[in-house]
Coordinates of N, CA and C in Angstrom, one line a residue:
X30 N 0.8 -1.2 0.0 CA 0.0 0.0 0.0 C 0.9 1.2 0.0
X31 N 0.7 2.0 -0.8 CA 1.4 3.5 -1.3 C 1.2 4.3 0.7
X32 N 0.0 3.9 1.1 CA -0.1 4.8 2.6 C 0.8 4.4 3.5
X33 N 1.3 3.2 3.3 CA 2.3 2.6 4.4 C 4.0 3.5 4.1
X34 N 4.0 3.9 2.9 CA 5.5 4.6 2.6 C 5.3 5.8 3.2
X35 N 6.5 6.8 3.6 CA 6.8 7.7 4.6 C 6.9 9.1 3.4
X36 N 6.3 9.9 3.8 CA 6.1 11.1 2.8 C 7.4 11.4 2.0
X37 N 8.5 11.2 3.1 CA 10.1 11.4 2.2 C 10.0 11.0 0.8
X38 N 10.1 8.9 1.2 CA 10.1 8.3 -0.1 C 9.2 9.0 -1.3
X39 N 8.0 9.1 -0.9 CA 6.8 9.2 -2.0 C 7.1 10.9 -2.8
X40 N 8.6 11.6 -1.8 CA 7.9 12.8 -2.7 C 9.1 12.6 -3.3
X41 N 9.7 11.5 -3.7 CA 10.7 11.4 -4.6 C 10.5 10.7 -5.9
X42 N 9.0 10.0 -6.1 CA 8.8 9.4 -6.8 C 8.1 9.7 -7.9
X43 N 7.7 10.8 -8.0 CA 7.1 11.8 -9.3 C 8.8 11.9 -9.5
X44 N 9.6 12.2 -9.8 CA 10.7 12.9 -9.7 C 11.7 12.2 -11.2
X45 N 10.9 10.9 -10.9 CA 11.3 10.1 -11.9 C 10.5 9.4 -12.6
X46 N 10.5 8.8 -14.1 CA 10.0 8.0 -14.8 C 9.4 6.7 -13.9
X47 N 8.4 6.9 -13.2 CA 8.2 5.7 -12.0 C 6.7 5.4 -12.4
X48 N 6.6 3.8 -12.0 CA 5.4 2.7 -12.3 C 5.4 1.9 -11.4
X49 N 4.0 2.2 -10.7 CA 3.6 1.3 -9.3 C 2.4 0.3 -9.4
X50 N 2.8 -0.9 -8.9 CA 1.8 -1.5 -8.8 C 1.3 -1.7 -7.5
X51 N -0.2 -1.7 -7.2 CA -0.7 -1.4 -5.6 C -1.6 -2.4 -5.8
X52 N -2.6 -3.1 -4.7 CA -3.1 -3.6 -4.4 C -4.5 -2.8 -4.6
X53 N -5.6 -3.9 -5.1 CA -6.6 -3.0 -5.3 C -7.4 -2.0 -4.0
X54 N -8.3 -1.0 -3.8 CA -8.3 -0.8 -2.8 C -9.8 0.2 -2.5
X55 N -10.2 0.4 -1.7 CA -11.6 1.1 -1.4 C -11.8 2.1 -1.7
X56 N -12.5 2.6 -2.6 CA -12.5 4.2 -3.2 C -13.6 5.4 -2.1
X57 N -13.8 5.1 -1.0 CA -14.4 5.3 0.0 C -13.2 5.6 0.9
X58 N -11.5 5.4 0.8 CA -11.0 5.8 1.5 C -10.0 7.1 0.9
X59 N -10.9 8.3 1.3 CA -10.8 9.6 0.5 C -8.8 10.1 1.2
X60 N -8.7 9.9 2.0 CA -6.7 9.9 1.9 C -6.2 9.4 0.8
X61 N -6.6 8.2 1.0 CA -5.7 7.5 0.1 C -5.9 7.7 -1.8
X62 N -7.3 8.1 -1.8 CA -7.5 8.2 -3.0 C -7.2 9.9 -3.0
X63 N -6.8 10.9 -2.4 CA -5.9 11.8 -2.5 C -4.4 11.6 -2.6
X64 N -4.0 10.6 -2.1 CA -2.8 10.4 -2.5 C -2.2 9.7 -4.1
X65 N -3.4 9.1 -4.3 CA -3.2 8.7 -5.9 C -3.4 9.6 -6.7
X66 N -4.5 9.8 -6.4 CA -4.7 11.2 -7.5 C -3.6 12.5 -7.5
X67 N -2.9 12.6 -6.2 CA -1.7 13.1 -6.8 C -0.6 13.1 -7.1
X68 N -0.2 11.8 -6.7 CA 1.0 10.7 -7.8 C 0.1 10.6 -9.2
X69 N -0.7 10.5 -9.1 CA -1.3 10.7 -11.5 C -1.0 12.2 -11.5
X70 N -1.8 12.9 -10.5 CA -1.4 14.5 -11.4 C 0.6 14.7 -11.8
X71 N 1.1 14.0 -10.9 CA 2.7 14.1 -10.9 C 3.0 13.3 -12.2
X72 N 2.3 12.7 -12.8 CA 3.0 11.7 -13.9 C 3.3 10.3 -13.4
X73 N 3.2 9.8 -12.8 CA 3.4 8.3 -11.8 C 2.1 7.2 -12.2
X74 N 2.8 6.3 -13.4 CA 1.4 5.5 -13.8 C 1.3 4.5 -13.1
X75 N 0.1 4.4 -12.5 CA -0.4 3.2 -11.1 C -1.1 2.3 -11.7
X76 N -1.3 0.8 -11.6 CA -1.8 -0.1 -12.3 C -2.2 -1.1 -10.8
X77 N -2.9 -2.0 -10.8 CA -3.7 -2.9 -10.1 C -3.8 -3.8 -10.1
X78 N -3.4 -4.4 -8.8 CA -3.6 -6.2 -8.8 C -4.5 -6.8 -7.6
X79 N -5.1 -7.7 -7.4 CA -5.9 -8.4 -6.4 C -4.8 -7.7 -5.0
X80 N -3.9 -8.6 -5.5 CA -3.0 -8.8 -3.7 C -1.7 -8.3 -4.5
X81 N -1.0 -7.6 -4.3 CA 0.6 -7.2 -3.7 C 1.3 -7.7 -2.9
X82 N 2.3 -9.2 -3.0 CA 2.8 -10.1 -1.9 C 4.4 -9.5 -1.8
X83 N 4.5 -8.4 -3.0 CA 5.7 -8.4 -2.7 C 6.2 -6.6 -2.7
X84 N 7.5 -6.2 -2.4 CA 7.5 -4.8 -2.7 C 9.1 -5.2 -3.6
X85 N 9.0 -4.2 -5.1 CA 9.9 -4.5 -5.5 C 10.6 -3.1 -6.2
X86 N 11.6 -2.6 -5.6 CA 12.1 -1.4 -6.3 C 13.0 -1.7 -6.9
X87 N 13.0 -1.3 -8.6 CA 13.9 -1.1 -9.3 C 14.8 0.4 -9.6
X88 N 15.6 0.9 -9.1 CA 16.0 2.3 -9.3 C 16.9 2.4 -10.9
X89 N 17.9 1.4 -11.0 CA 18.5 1.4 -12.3 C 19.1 -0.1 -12.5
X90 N 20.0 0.1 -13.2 CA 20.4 -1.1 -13.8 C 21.6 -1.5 -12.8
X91 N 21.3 -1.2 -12.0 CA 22.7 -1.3 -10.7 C 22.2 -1.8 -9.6
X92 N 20.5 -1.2 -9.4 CA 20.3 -1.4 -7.7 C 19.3 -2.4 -8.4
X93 N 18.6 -3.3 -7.5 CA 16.9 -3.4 -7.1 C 16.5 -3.7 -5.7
X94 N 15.8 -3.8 -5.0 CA 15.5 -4.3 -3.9 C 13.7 -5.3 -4.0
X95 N 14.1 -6.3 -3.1 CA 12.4 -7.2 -2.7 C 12.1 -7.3 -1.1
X96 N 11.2 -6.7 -0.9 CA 10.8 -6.6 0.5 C 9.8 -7.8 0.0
X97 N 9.2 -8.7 1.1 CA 8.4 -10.0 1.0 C 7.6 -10.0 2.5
X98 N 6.6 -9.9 2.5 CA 5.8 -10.6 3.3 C 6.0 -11.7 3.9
X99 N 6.4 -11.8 5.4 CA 6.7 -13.2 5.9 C 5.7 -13.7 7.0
X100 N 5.7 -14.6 7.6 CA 4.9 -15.4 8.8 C 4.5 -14.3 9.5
X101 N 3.8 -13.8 10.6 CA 3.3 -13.0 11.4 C 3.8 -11.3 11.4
X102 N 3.5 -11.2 10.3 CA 3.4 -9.4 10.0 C 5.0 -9.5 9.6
X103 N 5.9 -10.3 9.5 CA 7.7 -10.0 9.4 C 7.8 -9.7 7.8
X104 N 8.3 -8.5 7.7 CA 8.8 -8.8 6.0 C 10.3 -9.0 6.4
X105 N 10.5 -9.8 4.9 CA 12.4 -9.8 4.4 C 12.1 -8.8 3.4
X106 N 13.7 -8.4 3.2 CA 13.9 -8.1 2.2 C 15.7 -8.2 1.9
X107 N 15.9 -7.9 0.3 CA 17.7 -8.4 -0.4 C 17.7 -6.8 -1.3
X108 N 18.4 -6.3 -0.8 CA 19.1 -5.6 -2.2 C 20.0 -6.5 -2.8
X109 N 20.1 -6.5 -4.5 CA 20.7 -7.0 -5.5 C 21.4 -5.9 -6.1
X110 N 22.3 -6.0 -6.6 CA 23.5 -5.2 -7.6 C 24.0 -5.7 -8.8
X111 N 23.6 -7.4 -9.0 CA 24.3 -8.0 -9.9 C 23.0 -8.1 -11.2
X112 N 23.5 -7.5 -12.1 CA 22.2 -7.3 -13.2 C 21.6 -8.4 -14.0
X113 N 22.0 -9.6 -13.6 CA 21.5 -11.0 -13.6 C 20.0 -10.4 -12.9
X114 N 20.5 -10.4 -11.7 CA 18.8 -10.6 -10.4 C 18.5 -9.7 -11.4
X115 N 18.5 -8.2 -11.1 CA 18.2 -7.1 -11.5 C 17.1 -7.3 -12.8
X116 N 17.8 -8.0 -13.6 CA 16.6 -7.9 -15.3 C 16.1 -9.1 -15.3
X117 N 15.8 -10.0 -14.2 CA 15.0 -11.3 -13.5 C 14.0 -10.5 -13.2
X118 N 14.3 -9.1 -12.0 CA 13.2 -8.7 -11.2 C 12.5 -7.7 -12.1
X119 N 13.1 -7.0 -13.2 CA 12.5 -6.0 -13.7 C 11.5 -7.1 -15.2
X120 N 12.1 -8.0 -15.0 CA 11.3 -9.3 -15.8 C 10.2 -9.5 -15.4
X121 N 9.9 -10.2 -14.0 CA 8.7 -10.6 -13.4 C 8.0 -8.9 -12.7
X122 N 8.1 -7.8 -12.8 CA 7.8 -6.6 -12.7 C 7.0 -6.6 -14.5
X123 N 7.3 -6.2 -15.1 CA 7.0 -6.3 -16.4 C 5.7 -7.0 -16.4
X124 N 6.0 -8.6 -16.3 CA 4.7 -9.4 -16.0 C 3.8 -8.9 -15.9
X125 N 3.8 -8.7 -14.9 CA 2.7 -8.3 -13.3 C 1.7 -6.8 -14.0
X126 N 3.1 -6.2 -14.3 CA 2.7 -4.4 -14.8 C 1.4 -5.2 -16.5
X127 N 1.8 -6.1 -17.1 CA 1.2 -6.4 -18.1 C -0.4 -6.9 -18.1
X128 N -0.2 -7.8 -16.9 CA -1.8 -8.2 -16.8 C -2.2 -7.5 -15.6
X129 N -1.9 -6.3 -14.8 CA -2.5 -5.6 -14.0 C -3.7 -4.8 -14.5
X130 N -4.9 -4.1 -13.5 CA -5.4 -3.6 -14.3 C -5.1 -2.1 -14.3
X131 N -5.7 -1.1 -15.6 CA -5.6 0.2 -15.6 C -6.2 0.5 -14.3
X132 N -6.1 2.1 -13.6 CA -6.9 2.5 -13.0 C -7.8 3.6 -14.1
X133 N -9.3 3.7 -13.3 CA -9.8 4.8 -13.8 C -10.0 5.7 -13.4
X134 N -9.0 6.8 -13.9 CA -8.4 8.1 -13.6 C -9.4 8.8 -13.4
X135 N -10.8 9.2 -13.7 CA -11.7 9.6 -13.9 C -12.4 9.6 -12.9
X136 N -12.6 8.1 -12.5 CA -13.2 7.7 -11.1 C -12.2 8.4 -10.2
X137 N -11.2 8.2 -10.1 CA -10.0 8.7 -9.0 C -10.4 10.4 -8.9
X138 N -10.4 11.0 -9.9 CA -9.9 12.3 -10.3 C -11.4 12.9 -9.8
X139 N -12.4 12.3 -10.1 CA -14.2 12.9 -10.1 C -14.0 12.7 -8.2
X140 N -13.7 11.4 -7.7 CA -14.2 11.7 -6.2 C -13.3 12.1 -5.6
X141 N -12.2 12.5 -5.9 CA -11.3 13.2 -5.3 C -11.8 15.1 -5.2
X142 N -11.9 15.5 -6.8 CA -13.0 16.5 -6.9 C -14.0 16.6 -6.5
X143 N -15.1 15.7 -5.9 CA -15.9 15.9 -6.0 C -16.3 16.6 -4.4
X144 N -15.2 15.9 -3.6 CA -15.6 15.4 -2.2 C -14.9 17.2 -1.3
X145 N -14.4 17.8 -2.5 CA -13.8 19.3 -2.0 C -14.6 20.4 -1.6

């Protein structure tokens, strides 16, 4: 969930050519759907899946990181450097990004508007 990252991270992320995949989520939760709506006004294409098991940052062709969901609320996580992993994870990212669904910007953008 985009609400669980700490304002620092998120205002770095318009900043760059960036693509998030989130979990689908309640459009009744007018925060959070302020928060998307202004990662889209920034240029930040957001796409949608049932469940999000994993968190996967790709920064470049040098770093990536996998935070994972473990047994009783624990995440792991590995930064990688070696561009083997790297274009593995931006592989199965790709995937994910391909059969996710669009969001409708519209829907986002109207009850975000609307609710002002």
């Amino acid at each position: 969930s985009l609400s669980v990252l700490s304002d620092r991270f998120l205002s770095h992320v318009p900043t760059s050519y960036s693509r998030v995949i989130i979990d689908e989520f309640d459009t009744s939760d007018m925060s959070y759907m302020f928060l998307i709506s202004s990662l889209l006004k920034q240029g930040v294409h957001i796409k949608t899946v049932p469940k999000v098991h994993t968190v996967n940052l790709i920064t470049d062709d040098s770093h990536a990181m996998i935070i994972s969901e473990g047994q009783n609320d624990v995440e792991y996580g590995a930064i990688y450097d070696d561009r083997n992993s790297i274009s593995n994870i931006r592989a199965s990212f790709e995937k994910t990004w391909n059969i996710a669904s669009n969001l409708d910007e519209n829907i986002i953008m109207g009850s975000v508007g609307g609710s002002a």
